XYZ file of C-alpha atoms in Angstrom:
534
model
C 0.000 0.000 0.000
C 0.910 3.197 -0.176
C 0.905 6.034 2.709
C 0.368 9.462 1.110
C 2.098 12.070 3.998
C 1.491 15.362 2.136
C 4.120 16.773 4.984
C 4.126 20.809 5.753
C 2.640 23.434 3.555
C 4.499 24.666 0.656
C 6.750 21.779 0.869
C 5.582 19.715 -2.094
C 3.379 16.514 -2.162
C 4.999 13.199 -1.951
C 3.959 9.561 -1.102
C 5.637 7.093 2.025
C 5.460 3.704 0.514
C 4.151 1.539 3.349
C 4.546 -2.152 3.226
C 1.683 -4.373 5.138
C 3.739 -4.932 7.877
C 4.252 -0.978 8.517
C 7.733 -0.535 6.967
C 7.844 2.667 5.290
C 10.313 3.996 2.704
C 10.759 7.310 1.122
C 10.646 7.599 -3.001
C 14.196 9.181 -4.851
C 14.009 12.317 -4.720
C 12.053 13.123 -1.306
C 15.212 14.553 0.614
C 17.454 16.906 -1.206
C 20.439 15.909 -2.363
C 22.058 19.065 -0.724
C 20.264 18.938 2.436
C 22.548 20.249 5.142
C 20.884 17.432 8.150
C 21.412 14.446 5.719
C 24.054 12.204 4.743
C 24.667 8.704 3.580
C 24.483 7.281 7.281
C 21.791 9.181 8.940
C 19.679 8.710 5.317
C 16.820 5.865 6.027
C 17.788 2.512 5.702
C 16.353 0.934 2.058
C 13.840 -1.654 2.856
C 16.197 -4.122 1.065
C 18.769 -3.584 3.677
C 17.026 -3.802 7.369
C 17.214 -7.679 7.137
C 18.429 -8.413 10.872
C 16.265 -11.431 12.268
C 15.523 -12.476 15.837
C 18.299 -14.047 16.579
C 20.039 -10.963 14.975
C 18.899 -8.684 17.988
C 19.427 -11.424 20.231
C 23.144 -12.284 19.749
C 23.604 -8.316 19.764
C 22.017 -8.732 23.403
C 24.271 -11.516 24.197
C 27.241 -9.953 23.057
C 26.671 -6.590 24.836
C 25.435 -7.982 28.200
C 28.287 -10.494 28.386
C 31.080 -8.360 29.987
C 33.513 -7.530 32.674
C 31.619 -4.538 34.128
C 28.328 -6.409 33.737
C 29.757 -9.536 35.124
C 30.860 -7.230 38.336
C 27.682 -5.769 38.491
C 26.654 -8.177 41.250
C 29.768 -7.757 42.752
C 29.208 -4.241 43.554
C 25.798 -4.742 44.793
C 27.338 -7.559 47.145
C 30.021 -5.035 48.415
C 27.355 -2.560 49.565
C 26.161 -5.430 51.546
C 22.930 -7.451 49.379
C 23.510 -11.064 49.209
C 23.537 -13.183 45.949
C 19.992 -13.265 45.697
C 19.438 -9.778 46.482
C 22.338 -8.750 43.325
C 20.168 -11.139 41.066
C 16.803 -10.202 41.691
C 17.957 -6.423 41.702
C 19.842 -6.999 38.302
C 17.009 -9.212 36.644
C 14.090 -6.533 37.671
C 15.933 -3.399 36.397
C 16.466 -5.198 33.020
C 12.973 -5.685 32.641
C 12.066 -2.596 33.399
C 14.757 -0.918 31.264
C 13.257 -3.582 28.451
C 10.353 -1.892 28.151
C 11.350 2.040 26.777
C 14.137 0.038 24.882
C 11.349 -1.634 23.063
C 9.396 1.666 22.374
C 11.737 3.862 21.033
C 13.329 1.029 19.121
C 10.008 0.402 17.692
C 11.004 3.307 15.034
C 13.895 1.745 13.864
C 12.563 -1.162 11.262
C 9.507 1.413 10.464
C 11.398 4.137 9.161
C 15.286 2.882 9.047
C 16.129 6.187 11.242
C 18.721 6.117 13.678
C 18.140 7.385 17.305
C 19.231 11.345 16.830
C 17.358 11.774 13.522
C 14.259 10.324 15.423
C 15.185 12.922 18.225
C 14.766 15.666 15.324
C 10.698 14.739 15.657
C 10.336 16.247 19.666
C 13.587 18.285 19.677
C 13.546 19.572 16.256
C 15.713 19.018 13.566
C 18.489 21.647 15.102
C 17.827 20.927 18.844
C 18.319 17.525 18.401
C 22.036 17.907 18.998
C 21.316 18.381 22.534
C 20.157 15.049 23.368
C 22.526 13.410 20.689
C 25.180 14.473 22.371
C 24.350 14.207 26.060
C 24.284 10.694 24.382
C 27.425 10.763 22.582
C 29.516 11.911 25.739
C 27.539 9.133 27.947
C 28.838 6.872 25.086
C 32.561 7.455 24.663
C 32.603 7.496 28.484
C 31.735 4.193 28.876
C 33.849 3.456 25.735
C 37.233 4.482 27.998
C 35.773 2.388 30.777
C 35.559 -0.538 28.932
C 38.584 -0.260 26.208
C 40.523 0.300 30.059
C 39.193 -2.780 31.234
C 39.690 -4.512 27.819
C 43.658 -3.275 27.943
C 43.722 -4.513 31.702
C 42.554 -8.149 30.717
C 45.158 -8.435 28.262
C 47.911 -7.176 30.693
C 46.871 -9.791 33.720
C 46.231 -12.384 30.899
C 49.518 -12.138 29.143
C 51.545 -11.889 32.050
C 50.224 -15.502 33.200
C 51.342 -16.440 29.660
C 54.953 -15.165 30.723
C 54.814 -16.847 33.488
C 55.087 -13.564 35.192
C 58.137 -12.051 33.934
C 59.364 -8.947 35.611
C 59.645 -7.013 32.753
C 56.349 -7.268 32.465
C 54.245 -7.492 35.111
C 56.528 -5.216 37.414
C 58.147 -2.526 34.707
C 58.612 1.499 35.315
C 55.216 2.434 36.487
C 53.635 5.938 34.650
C 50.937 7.308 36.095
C 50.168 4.614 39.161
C 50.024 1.783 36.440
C 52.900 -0.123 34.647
C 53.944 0.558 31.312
C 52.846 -2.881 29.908
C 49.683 -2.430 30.796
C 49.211 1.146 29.293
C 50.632 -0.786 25.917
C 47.860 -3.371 26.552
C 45.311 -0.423 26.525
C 46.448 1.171 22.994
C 46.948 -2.301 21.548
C 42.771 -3.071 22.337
C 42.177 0.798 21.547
C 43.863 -0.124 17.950
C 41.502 -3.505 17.358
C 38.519 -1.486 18.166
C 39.319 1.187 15.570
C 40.151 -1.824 13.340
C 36.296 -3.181 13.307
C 34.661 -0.177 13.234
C 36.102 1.191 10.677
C 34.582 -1.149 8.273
C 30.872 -0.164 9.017
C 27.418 -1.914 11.096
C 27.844 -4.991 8.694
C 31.259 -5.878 10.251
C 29.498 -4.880 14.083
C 26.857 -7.631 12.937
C 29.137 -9.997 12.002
C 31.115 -10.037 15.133
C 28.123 -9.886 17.288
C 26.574 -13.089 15.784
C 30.143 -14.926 16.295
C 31.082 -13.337 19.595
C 28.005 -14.342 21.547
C 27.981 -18.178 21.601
C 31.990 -17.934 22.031
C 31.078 -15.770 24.985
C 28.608 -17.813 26.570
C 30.741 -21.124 25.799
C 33.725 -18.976 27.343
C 31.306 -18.187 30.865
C 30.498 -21.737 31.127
C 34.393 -23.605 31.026
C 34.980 -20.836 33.755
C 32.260 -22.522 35.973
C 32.981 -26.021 35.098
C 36.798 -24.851 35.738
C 36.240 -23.521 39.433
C 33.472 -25.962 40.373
C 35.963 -29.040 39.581
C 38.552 -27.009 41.654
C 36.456 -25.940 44.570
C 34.408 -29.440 44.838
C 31.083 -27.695 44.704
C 29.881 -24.052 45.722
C 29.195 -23.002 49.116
C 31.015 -20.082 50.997
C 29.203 -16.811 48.931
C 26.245 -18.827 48.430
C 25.847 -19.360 52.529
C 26.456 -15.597 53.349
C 24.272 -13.691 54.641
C 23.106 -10.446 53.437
C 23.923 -7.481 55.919
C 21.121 -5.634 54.893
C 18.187 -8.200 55.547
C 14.724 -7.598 54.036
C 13.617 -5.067 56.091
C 14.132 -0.951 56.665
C 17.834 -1.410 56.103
C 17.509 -2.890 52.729
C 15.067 -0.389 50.905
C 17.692 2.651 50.848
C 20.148 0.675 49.132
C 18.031 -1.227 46.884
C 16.347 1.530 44.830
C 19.522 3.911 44.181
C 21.103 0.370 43.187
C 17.768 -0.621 40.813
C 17.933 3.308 39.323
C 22.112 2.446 38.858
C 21.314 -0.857 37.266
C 18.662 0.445 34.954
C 21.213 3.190 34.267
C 23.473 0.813 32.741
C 21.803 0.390 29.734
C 19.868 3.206 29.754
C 21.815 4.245 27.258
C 20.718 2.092 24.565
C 16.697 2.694 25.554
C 18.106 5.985 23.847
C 19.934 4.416 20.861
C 18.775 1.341 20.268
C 16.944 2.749 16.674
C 20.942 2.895 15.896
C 20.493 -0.756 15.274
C 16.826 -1.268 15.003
C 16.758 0.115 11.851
C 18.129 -2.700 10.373
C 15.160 -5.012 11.517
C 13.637 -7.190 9.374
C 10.073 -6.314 11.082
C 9.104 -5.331 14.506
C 8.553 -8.974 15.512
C 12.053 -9.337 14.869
C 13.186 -6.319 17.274
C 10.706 -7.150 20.118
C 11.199 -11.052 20.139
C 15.364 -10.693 19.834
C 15.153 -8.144 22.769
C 13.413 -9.775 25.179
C 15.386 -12.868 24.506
C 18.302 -11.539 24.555
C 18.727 -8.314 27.030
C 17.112 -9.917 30.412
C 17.486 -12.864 30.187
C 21.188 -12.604 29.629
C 22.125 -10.390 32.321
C 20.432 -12.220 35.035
C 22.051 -15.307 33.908
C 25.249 -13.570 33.775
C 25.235 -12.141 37.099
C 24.209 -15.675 38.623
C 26.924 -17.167 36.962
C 29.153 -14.561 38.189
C 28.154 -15.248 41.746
C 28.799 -18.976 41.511
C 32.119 -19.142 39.505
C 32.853 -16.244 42.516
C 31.681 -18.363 45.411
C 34.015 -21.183 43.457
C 36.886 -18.833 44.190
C 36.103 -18.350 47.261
C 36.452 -21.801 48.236
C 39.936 -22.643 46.266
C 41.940 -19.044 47.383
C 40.430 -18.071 50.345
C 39.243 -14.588 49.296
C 35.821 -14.072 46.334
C 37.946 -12.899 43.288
C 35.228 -10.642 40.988
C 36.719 -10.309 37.982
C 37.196 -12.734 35.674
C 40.231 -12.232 34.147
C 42.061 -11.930 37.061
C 40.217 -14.846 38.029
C 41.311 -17.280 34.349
C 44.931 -16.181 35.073
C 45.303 -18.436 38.091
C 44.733 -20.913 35.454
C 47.483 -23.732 35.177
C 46.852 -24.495 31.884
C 48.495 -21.835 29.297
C 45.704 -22.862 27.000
C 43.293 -22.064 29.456
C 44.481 -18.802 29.495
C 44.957 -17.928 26.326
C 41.197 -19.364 25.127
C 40.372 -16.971 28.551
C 42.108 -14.327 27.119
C 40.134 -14.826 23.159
C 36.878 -14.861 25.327
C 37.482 -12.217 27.473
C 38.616 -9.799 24.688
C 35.996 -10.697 22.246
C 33.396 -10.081 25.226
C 34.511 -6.136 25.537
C 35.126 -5.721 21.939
C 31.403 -6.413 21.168
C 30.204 -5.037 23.744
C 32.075 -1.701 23.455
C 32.014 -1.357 19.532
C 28.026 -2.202 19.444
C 27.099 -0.556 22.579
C 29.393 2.576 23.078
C 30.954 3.327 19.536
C 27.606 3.252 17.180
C 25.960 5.838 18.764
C 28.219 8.482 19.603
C 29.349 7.941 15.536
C 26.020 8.444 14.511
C 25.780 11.328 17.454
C 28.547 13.759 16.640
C 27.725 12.405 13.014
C 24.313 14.547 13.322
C 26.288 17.501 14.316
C 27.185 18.470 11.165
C 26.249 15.546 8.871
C 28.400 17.283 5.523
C 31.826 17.260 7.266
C 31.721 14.196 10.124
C 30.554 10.826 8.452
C 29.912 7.727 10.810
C 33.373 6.962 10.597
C 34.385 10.072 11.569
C 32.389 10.093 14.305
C 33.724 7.206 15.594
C 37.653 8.241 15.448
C 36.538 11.499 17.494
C 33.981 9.024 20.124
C 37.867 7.286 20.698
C 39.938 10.114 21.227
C 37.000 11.283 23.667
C 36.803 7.946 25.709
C 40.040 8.307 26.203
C 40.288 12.000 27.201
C 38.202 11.427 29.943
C 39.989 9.196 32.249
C 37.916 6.141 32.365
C 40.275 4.361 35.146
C 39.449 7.143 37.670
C 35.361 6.120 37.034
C 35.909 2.339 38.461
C 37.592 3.018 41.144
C 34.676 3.058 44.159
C 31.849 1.083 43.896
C 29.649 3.444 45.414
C 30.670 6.515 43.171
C 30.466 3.831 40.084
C 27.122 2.921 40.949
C 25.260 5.723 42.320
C 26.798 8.941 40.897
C 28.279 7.440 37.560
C 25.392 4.969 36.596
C 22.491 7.160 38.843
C 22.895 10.789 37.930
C 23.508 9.142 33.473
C 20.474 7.165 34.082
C 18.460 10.383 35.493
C 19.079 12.257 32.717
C 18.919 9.569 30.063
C 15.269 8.783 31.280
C 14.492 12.201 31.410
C 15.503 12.112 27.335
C 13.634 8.688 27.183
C 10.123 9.870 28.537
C 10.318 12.869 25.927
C 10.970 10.307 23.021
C 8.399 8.113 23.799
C 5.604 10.711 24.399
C 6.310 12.318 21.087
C 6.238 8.858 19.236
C 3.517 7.224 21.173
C 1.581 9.836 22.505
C 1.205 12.607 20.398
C 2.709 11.709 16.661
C 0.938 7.713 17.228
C 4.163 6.320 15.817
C 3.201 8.669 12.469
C 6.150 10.510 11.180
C 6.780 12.578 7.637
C 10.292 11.129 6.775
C 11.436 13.579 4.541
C 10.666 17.051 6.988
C 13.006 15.296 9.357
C 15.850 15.871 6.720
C 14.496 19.847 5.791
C 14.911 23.498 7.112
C 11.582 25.154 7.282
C 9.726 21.450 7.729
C 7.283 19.794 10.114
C 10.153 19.627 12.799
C 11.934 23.049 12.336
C 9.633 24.380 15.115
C 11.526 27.516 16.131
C 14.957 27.916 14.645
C 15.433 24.857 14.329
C 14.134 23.910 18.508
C 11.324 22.862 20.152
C 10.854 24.748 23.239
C 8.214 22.312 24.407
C 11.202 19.295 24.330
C 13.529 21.838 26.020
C 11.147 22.335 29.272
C 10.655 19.276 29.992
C 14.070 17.560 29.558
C 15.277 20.908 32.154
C 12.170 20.292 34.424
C 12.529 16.546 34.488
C 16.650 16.840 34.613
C 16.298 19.141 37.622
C 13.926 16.626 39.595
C 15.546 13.169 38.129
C 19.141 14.825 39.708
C 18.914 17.767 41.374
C 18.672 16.217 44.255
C 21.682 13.806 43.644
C 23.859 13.579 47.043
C 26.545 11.568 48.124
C 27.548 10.000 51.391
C 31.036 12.130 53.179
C 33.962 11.082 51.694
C 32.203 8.958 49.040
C 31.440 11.029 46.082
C 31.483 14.835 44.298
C 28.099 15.758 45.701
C 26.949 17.321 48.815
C 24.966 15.206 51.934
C 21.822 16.911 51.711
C 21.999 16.942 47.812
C 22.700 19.652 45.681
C 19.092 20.763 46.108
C 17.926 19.750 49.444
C 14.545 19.324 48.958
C 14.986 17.255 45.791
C 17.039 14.943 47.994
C 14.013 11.680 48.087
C 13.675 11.976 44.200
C 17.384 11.228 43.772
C 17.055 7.726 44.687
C 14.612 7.205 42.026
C 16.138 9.587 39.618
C 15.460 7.421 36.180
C 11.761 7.003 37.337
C 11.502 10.377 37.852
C 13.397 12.048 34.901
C 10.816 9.443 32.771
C 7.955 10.164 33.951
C 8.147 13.669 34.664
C 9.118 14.628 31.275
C 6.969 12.370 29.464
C 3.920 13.997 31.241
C 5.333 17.608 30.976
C 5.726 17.719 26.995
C 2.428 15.554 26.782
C 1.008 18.626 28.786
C 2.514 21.561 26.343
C 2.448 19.852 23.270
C -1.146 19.719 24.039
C -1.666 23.705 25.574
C 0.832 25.030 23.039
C 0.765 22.808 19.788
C 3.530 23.973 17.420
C 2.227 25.896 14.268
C 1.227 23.081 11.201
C 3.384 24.354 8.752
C 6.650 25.633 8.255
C 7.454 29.120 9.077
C 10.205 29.854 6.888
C 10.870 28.563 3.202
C 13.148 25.766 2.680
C 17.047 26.677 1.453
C 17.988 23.100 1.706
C 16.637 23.186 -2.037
C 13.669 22.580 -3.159
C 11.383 19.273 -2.793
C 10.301 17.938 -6.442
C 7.018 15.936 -6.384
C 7.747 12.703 -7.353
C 5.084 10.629 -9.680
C 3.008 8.144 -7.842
C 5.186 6.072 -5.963
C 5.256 2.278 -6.335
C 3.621 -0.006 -3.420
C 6.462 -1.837 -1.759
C 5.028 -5.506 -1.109
């Protein structure tokens, strides 16, 4: 069939093919060729290329969630005193919660082949949708040092076991607190990154759908490894938690659930980036919810058991894995540790953390920075930033890091969704989305509407962010007092408030139907009738 979306006035007729299943696609001709908000990678997908399946989505799931930092998640919910069933069932219920705006603003991807800051243009307008592009972006890169840092580390503690633990490597001229080998180990996995994605989202497909079965295979020998050694688990598994069930529990566990849902509320931002290659929505929904929570509860049980394993064999719970396969006595062990480990944070970090800043700072000025541009400058960022000093505390990692991201992210989130959903009912004119002077142009370029409520909901989802003394940037009583009991539900609240706010103003002050000023992008041709796509 075809959808005829005549767009704003004085732009120029032209027809959305629609397939049956919703997919829509945009005739030649419908976005100038000279269009300053357009280029080859922020252009919609062709119908003919969004052709990732089910278990397409779900080994990108699989090869995100299985990682270092998520395999310590539980670790750091253990060390602010849960027990093992506490860190599950807090990991496993903020991943289905998280599931659910991941599944909504992803629904856009497969119906209109957009990634997640041209769908941003829609609420933000087609200017001010730099803003949450590249709150994005710098969210993105961060985590990018974090876990290119940690990918660098494993190498260093992995190699050194292969050395046998020769001192000119594992004890060489420290720089900067850490030895020299193991700032080497951090450019060579900065290089490999680079390497991959450098040759575009096919080659991020590709090593998704081979990385995740490696990865899980990889998990699994590490738990047959330390059960056989430790004669069964026992130790973690028996200990109690120190926060029981009851008044002391509650304060920790929702900061931890917002930190936890903060962890990839990233991608219920981005995840159009990769949507938009969907074969249908049935693909997207089904690969998602088999892959995202199902895999990181399973993950961080796993983690728990091969840690209670090590528990029992050195005396002491020993988190991380790679530290963990290098007390291996088997060199092949180690080095099939060592394949796992660094094919678990290369996914993870090239799918996860380099896609969307590329396509981010990509949007920023789509003539001069192409997606592989984007993704040199998302590098030299995540480095920039220091990622080392981010890991160091469990509490800061957790509640300011992952809590204060995860406040603002879901105040982004709830503005999304509302536009979509709420008041555009998943209906958007493809080609104003590209234009000056469009549908989306709004004012200059910004929706005021979008602006008010990601500053209302950002000032309620963190304003009153606070940190214990000693433990973190912010002050005890918050940075605004009275904002102090939101903080501990800051995604929640940045989500909901916003959604409800722009909801509210779209509705009291609708934006004008048409465009205000003529288009200098050049000018839209009417195409003939466009051809049904079946």
């Amino acid at each position: 069939m075809t959808d005829t979306a005549p767009g704003s006035p004085g732009s120029g007729s032209f027809q959305q093919a629609t397939r049956p299943d919703g997919r829509v696609e945009l005739p030649d001709g419908a976005i100038p060729a000279d269009s300053r908000y357009d280029n080859a990678d922020l252009h919609p997908v062709p119908l003919a290329e969004r052709r990732w399946t089910t278990y397409n989505f779900a080994a990108l799931w699989v090869g995100m969630a299985v990682n270092i930092p998520s395999w310590t998640l539980a670790s750091g919910l253990v060390a602010l005193g849960m027990d093992w069933k506490q860190a599950v069932l807090t990991i496993a219920l903020a991943n289905v919660i998280v599931l659910f705006p991941m599944l909504l603003t992803g629904h856009a991807g497969p119906k209109y082949g957009i990634p997640f800051p041209v769908l941003a243009r829609a609420s933000f307008g087609v200017v001010g949708a730099n803003l949450p592009a590249l709150l994005r972006g710098l969210v993105a890169c961060a985590w990018f040092g974090i876990q290119t840092w940690i990918g660098g580390q494993s190498i260093y503690f992995l190699l050194g076991k292969v050395l046998d633990g020769a001192d000119w490597w594992v004890d060489p001229a420290g720089f900067m607190g850490y030895p020299v080998t193991q700032w080497l180990s951090f450019l060579a996995f900065f290089l490999i990154e680079i390497a991959v994605i450098l040759r575009g989202m096919d080659a991020v497909r590709r090593l998704e759908n081979w990385a995740a079965p490696l990865m899980l295979a990889g998990a699994l020998a590490l738990l047959v490894w330390i059960a056989d050694k430790a004669g069964g688990f026992g130790p973690l598994l028996d200990q109690p938690s120190q926060l029981g069930w009851g008044a002391d529990f509650w304060p920790v566990f929702f900061p931890a659930l917002m930190g936890m849902i903060g962890f990839w509320s990233t991608l219920a931002l981005n995840i159009p980036d990769f949507t938009r290659f969907g074969a249908g929505q049935r693909a997207q929904v089904r690969g998602q919810t088999l892959g995202l929570p199902t895999t990181m509860a399973a993950f961080a049980l796993l983690s728990v058991l091969v840690t209670s394993g090590s528990q029992a064999v050195y005396g002491e719970p020993v988190w991380d894995p790679s530290e963990l396969a290098a007390r291996m006595d088997s060199t092949v062990g180690v080095l099939f540790a060592l394949l796992v480990v660094l094919m678990a944070t290369l996914s993870t970090n090239i799918a996860a953390n380099l896609v969307s800043p590329a396509y981010d700072l990509s949007n920023l000025a789509p003539r001069l920075i192409s997606f592989r541009t984007g993704a040199l400058l998302a590098c030299t960022i995540g480095v920039l930033i220091f990622p080392w000093k981010l890991i160091e505390n469990p509490s800061v990692y957790i509640f300011t890091w992952l809590g204060t991201v995860g406040g603002l992210l879901g105040t982004v989130a709830g503005i999304l969704i509302a536009d979509y959903w709420l008041v555009r009912r998943t209906h958007l004119d493809l080609a104003d989305l590209y234009r000056r002077g469009g549908l989306y142009w709004y004012d200059s370029g910004w929706n005021w509407r979008a602006l008010a409520a990601f500053g209302v909901g950002g000032v309620l989802a963190v304003g009153g962010s606070y940190s214990k003394p000693g433990q973190g940037p912010f002050p005890a009583d918050g940075l605004i007092p009275f904002l102090q009991p939101l903080a501990d539900y800051s995604w929640a609240v940045g989500m909901a408030s916003s959604l409800l706010l722009y909801v509210l103003l779209m509705r009291v002050s609708p934006p004008p139907p048409g465009p205000r000023l003529p288009p200098r992008d050049g000018a839209l041709k009417a195409p003939g009738p466009s051809t049904p796509v079946s």
